[in-house]
Coordinates of C-alpha atoms and ligand atoms in Angstrom, one line a residue:
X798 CA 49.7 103.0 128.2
X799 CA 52.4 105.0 129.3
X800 CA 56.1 104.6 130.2
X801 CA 58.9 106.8 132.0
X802 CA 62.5 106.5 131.7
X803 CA 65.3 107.3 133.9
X804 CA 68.9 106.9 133.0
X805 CA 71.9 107.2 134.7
X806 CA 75.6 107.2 133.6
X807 CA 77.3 107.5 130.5
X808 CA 76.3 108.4 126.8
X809 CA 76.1 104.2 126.0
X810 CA 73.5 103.9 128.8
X811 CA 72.0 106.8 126.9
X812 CA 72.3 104.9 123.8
X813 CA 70.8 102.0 125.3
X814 CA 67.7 104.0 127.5
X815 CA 67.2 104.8 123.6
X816 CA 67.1 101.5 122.0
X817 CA 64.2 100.9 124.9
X818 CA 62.2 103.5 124.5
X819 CA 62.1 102.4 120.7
X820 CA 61.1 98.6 121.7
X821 CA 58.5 100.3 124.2
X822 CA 57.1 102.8 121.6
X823 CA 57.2 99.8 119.0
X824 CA 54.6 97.8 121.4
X825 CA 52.3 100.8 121.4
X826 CA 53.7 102.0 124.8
X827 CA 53.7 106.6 125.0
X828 CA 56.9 108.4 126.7
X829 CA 55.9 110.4 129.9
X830 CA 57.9 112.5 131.5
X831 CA 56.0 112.3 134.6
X832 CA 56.3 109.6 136.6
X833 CA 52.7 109.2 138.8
X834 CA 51.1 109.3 135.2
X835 CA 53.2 105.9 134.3
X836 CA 51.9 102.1 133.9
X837 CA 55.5 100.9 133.6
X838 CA 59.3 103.0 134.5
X839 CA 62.7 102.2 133.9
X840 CA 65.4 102.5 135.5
X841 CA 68.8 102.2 133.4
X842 CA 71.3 102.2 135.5
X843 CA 75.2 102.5 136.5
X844 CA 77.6 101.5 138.6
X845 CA 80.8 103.0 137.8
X846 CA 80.8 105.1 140.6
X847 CA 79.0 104.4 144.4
X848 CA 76.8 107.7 144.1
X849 CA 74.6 105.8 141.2
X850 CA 73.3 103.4 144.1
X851 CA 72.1 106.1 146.6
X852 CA 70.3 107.4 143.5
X853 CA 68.3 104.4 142.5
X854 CA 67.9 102.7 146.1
X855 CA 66.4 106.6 147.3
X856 CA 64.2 106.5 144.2
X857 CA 63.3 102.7 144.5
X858 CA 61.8 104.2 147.6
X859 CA 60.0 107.1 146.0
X860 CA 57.9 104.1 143.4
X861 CA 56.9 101.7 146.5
X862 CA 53.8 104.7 147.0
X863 CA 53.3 104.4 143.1
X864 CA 53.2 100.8 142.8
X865 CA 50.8 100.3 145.8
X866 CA 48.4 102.7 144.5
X867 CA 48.8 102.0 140.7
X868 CA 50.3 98.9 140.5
X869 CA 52.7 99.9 138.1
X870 CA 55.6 97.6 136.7
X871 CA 58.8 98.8 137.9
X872 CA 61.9 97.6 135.7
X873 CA 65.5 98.0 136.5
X874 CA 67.8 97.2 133.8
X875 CA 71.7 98.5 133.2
X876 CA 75.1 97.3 135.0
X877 CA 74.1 97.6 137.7
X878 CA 72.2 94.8 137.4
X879 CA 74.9 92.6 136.6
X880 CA 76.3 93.0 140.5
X881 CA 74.9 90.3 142.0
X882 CA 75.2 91.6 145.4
X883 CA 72.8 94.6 144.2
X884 CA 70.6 92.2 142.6
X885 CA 70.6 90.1 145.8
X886 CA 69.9 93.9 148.0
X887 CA 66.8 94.8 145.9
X888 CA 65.0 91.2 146.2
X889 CA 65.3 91.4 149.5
X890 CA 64.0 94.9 150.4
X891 CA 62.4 96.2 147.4
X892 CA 60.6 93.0 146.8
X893 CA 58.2 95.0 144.5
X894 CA 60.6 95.4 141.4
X895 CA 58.8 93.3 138.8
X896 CA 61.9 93.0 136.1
X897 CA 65.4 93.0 136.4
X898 CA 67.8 92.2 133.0
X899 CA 70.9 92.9 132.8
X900 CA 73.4 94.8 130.2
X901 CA 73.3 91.7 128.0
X902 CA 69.5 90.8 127.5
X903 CA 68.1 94.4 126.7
X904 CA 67.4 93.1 123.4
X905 CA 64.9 90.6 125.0
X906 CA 62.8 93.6 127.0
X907 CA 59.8 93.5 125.2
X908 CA 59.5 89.4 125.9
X909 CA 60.3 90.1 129.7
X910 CA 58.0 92.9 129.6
X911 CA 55.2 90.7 128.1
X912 CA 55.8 87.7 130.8
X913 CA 55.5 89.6 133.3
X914 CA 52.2 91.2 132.3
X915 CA 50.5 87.9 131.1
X916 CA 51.9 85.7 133.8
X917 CA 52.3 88.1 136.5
X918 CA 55.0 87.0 138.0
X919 CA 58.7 88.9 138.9
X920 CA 61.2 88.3 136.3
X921 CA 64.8 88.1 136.4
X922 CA 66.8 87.8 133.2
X923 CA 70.4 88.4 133.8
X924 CA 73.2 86.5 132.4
X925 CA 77.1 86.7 132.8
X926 CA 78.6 86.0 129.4
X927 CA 81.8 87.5 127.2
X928 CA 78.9 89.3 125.3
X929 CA 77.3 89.4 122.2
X930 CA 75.9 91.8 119.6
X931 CA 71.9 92.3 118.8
X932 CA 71.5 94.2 115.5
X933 CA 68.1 95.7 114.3
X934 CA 66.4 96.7 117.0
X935 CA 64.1 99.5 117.2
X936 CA 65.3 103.2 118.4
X937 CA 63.8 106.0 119.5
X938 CA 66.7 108.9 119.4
X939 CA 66.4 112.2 121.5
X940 CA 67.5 114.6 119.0
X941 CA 66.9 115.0 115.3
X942 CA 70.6 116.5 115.1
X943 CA 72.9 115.0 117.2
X944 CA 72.8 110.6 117.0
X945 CA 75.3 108.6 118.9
X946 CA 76.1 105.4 117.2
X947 CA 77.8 102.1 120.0
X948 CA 80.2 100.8 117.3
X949 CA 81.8 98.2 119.9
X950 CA 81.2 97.0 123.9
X951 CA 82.6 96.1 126.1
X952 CA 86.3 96.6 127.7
X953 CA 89.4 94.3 128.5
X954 CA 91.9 96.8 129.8
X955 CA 90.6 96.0 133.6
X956 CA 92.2 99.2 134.8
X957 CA 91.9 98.7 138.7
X958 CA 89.7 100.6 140.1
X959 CA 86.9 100.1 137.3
X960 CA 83.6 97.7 137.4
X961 CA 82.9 98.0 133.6
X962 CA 85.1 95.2 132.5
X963 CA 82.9 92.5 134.8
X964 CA 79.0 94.2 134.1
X965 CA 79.9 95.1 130.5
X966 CA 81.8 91.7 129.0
X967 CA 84.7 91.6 126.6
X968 CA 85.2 93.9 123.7
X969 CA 83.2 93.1 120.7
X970 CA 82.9 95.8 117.7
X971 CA 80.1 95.9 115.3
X972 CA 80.3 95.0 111.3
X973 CA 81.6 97.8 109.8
X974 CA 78.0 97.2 107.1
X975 CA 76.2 97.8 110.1
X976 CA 78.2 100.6 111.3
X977 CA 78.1 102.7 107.4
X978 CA 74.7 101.5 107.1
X979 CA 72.8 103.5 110.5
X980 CA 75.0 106.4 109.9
X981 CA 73.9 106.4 106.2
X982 CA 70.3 106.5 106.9
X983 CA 71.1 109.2 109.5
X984 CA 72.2 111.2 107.5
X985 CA 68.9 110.7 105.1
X986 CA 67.2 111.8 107.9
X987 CA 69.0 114.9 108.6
X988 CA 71.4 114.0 111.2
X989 CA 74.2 116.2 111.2
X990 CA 76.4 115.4 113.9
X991 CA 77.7 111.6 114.3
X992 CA 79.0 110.5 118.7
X993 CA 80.5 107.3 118.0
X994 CA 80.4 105.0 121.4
X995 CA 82.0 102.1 122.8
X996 CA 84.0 101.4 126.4
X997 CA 86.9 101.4 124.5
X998 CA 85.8 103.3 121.1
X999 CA 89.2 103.7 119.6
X1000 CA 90.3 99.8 120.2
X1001 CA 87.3 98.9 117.4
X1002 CA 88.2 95.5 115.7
X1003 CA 91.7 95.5 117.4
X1004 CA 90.3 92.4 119.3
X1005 CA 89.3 90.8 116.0
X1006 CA 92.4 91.6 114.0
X1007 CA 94.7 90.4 116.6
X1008 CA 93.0 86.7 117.4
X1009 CA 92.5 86.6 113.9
X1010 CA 88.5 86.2 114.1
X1011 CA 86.8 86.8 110.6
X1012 CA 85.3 89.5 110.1
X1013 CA 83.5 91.6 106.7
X1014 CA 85.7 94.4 105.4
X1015 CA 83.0 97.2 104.2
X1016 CA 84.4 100.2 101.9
X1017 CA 87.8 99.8 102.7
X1018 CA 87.0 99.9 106.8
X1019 CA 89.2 97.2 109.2
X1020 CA 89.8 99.3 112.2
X1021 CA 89.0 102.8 114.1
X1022 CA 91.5 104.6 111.6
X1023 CA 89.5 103.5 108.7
X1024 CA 86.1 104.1 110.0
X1025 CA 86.6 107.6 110.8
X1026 CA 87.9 107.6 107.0
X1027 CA 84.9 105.9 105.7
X1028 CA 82.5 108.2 107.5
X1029 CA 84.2 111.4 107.1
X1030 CA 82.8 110.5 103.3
X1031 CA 79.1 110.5 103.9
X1032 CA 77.6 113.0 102.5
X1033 CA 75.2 115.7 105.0
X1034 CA 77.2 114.4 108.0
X1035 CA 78.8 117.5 109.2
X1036 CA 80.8 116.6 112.3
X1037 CA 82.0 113.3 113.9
X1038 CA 83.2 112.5 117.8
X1039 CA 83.7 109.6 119.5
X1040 CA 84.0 108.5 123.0
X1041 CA 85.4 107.0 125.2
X1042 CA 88.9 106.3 124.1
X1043 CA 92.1 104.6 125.8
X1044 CA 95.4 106.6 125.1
X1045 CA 97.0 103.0 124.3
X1046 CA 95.4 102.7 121.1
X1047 CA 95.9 106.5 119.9
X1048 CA 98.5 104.5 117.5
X1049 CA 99.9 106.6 114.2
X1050 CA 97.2 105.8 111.9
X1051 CA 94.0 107.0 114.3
X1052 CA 96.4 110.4 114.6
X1053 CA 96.4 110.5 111.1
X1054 CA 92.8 110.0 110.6
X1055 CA 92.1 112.6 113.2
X1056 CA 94.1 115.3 111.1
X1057 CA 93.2 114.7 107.8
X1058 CA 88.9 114.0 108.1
X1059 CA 87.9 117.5 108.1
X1060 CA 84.8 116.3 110.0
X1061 CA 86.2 114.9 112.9
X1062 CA 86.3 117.1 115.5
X1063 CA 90.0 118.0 116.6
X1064 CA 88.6 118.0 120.4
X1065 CA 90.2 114.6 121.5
X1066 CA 89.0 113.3 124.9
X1067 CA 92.6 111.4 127.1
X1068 CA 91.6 110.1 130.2
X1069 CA 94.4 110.7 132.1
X1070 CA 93.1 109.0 135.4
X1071 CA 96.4 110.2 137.4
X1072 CA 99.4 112.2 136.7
X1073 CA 101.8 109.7 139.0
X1074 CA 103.8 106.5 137.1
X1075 CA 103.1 104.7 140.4
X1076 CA 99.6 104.8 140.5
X1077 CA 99.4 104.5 136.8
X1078 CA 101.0 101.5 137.4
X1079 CA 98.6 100.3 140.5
X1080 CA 95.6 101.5 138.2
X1081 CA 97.2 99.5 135.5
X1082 CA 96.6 101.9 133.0
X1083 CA 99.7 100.6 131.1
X1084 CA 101.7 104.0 129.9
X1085 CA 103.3 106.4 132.4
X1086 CA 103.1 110.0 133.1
X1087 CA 106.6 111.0 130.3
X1088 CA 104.4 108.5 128.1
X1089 CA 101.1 110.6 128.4
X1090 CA 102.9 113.8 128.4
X1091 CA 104.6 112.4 124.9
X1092 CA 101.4 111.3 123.6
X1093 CA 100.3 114.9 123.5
X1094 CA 103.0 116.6 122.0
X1095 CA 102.8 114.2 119.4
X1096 CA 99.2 114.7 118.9
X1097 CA 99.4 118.3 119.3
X1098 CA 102.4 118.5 116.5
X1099 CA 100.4 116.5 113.9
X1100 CA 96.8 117.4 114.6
X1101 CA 96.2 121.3 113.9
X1102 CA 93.5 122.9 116.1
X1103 CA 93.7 120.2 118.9
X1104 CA 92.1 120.5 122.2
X1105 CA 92.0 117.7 124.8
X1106 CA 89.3 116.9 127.3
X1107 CA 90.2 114.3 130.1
X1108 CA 88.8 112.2 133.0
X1109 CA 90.8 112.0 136.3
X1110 CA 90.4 110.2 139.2
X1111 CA 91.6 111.5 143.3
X1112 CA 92.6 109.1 145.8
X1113 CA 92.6 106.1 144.4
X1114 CA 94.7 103.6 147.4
X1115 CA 97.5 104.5 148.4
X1116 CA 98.2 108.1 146.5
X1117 CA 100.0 110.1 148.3
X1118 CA 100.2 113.9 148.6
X1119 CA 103.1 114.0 146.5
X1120 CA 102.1 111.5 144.0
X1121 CA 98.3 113.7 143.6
X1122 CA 101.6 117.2 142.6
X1123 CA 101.5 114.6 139.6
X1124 CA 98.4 115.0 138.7
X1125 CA 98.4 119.0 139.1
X1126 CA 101.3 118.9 137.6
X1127 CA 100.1 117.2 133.8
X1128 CA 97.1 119.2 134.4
X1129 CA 98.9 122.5 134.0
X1130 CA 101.1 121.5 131.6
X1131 CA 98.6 120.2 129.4
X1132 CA 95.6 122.7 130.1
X1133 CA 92.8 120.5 129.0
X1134 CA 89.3 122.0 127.5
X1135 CA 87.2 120.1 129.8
X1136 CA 88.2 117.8 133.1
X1137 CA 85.7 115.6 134.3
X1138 CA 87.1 114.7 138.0
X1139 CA 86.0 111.8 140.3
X1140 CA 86.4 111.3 143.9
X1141 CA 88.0 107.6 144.2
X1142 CA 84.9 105.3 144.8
X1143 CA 85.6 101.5 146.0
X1144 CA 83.9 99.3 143.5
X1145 CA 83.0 95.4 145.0
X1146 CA 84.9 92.9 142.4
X1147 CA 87.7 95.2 141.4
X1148 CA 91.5 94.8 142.8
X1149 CA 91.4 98.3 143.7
X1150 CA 88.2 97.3 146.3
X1151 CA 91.0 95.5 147.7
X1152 CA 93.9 97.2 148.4
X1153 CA 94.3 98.2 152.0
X1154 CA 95.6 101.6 151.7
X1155 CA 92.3 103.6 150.9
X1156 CA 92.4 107.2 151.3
X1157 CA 90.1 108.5 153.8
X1158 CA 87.3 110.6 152.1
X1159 CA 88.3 113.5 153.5
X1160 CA 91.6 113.9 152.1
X1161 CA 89.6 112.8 148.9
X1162 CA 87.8 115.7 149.4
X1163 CA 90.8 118.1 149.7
X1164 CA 92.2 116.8 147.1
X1165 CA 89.6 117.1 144.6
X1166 CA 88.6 120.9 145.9
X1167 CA 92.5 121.3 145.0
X1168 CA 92.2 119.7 141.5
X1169 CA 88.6 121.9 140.8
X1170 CA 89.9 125.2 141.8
X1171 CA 93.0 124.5 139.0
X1172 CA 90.7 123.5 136.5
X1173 CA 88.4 126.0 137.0
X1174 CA 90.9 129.1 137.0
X1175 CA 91.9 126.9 133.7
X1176 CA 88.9 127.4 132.2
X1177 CA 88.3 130.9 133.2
X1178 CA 91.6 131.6 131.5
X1179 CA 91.3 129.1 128.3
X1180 CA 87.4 130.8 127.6
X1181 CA 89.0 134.4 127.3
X1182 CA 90.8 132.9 124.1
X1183 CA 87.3 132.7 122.6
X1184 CA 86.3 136.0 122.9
X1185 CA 86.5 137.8 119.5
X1186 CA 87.0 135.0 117.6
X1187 CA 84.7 133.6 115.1
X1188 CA 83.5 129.9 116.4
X1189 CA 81.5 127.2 113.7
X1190 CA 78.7 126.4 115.7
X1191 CA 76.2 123.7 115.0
X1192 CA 72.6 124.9 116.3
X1193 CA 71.5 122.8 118.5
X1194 CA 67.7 124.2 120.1
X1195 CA 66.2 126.9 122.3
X1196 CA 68.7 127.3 125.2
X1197 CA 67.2 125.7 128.0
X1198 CA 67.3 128.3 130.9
X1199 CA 66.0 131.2 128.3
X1200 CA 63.7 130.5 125.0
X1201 CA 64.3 133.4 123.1
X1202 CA 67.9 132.2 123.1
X1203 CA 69.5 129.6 120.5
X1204 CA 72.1 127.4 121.7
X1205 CA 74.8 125.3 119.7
X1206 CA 78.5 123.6 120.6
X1207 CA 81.4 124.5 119.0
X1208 CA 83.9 121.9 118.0
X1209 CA 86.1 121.9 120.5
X1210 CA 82.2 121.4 122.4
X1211 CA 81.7 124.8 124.1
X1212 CA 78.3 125.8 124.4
X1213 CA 77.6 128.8 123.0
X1214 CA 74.5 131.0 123.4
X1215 CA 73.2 133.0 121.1
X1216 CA 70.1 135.5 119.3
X1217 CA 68.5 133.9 116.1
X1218 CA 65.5 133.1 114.1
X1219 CA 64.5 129.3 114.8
X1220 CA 65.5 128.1 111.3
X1221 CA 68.8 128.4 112.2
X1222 CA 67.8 124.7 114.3
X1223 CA 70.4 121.9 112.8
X1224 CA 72.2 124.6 110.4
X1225 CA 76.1 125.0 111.1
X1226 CA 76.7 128.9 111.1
X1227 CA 79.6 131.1 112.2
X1228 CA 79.1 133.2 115.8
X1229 CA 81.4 136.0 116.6
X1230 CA 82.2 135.0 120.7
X1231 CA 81.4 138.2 122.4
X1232 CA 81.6 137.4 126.1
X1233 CA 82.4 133.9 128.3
X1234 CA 80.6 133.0 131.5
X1235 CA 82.1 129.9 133.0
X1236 CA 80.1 127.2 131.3
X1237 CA 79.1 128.7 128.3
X1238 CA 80.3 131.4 125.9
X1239 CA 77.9 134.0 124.4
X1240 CA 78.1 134.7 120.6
X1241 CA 77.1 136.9 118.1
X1242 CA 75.8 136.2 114.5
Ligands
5AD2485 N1 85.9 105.6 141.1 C1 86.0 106.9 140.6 N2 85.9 107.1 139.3 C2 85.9 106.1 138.4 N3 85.8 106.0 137.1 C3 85.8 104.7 136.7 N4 85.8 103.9 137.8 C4 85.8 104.8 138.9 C5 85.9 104.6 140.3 N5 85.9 103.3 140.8 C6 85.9 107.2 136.2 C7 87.1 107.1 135.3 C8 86.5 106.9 133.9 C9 85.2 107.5 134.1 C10 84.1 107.1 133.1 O1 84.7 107.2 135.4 O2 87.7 108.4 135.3 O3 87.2 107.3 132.9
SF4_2486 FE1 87.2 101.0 132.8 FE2 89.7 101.2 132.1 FE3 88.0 99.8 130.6 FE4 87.8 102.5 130.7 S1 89.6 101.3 129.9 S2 86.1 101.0 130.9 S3 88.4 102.9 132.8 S4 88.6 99.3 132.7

């Protein structure tokens, strides 16, 4: 029997499409890649942005053929599941869906799974709750190098214009036991680079410390400060990220730790969201633009090496033209590694949803063509800093558009392409950067 997978959204729906396929694979089900060669697919899904629901709706479409000449199970499981009015949309016209669960029962999959199949009968197993946290269960991770590790869920920052807060629950952070443990065993298996996730990542056990709920100090670790401490320590792990963070809790000691472990890498990801006080304020995002702007010269002063990555967000209701300068403005003063920019998209539940001075979608559009053509001159300008320097690269595969070609990240996470023997798979080595193209750089052993 065979499954396929599809996920959408960020690198904990990642996490979690992995935690699946290990549950599947543990009752004996095969990965396919193909999806008319399937008994059962998955869809994890998202809903942080509107674009995620044309995607599964069009491929919900795409598996009606499937199902009536297979009978395949079709299971849809991820936030956007916990939206009742898209739970309500796909009863109704895509009556075929045999399983829906939600972001806070994909521990129970394999029961819903088996229901299903003995009683044949459409199962719905979605609950709304605060959240809780499911240890042990089986994973089946992509790479034998790179392992992302959820160390806490959920968010309670409720900036306005975001759906996680509602489909994801409260913050809750893992043991730190549990936390050491996995990456411990990673690392006995080979792993050599450590993603640590969570909505909020660098607020782990803030929620605990501050209501005073008990929790098991483990080698000295009570908060995000002390964790990257404690697993800078482990030996064989060579380099350690996390995302995503909130600049609010970038407090002294998680600057500190950022400095000092020599394997966190100094590539720091500050979603800025927008450059304007104002609509900082309406996004309740809770510091202003002088506050970000501070926030990086502090970080930049005490952490050597930095680079900053950031997400940011055009036309959220009522920004003006002068307010989106703002953003343009901390853009260039900050010149950021990476910018991941998102077109305002209205999100049922959220106050932003609300607001009656939405920006039509074609200033939207002008003002993100206006934000990419900045970034990307920025990044045209920041890549020639690479070239003829010497980069630690940590090999990741073949590179995927040519297979006589290595490809590995540096740690500010550039990809860099390069020639080499296949051994050099996993090994951390040094490239001279000979050339940059855009997206990638192109080294040199
Ligand atoms: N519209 C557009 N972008 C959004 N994001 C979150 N919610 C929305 C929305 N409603 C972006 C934010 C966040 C990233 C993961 O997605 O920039 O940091
Ligand atoms: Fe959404 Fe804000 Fe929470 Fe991030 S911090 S998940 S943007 S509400």
């Amino acid at each position: 029997m065979k499954y396929n997978i599809l996920t959408m959204g960020c690198q904990l729906n990642e996490n979690d499409s992995e935690k699946l396929c290990g549950m599947l694979e543990k009752m004996g089900y095969e990965k396919t890649e193909n999806q008319k060669e399937a008994d059962i697919v998955v869809f994890n899904t998202c809903c942080v942005r509107e674009n995620a629901e044309d995607k599964l709706f069009g491929k919900l479409g795409e598996l009606k053929k499937l199902k009536e000449e297979k009978g395949i199970i079709i299971a849809i499981g991820g936030c956007m599941m916990q939206e009742k009015h898209i739970t309500d949309k796909i009863k109704e016209s895509y009556p075929f869906v045999d399983i829906l669960f939600g972001t806070h029962t994909l521990h129970k999959f394999p029961e819903d799974l088996q229901k299903a199949l003995e009683e044949k009968k459409k199962i719905e197993d979605i609950i709304d709750i605060d959240g809780e946290i499911h240890e042990g269960l089986p994973i089946k991770r992509d790479s034998k190098i790179k392992a992302s590790v959820t160390i806490m869920n959920g968010c309670n920052n409720f900036c306005s214009y975001c759906i996680v807060p509602y489909v994801r629950g409260r913050e809750r952070s893992r043991k730190p036991k549990d936390i050491i443990q996995e990456i411990r065993e990673l690392a006995k298996q080979g792993y050599q680079e450590i993603t640590l996730l969570g909505q909020n990542v660098n607020s782990y056990l803030r929620v605990e410390r501050e209501k005073g709920i008990e929790f098991e100090e483990y080698e000295g670790v009570n908060s995000f400060a002390t964790l990257l401490k404690a697993i800078n320590k482990i030996d064989g792990i060579q380099r350690i990220r996390f995302v995503s963070p909130h600049p609010k809790d970038f407090i002294d000691d998680v600057i500190e730790a950022i400095a000092t472990c020599e394997k966190v890498c100094k590539l720091v990801h500050l979603p800025l969201q927008a450059g304007n006080t104002r609509v900082l304020k309406e996004m309740n995002r809770k510091y202003s633009k002088e506050q970000y702007l501070d926030l990086v010269e502090k970080m930049r002063n005490k952490i050597p090496n930095l680079t900053l990555s950031t997400d940011i967000i055009v036309g959220f209701p009522g920004e003006t033209d002068e307010e989106f300068e703002d953003t343009l403005d901390v853009v260039k003063r900050v010149k950021f590694e990476q910018v991941y920019m998102f077109i305002y998209s209205r999100r049922v539940g959220t106050p932003g949803d609300k607001m009656e001075n939405q920006i039509p979608e074609e200033e939207k559009h002008k003002r993100f063509d206006k934000l990419k053509a900045l970034v990307e001159s920025q990044i045209e300008e920041n890549n020639q800093k690479y070239v003829g320097t010497l980069q630690r690269v940590l090999v990741e595969g073949e590179s995927k558009n040519n297979k006589e070609l290595l490809t590995g990240r540096t740690d500010s996470n550039k990809v860099v392409v390069f020639e080499g023997d296949k051994n050099l798979i996993g090994k951390m080595i040094d490239l001279k950067i000979v050339s940059e193209h855009m997206w990638y750089l192109k080294g040199e052993i």
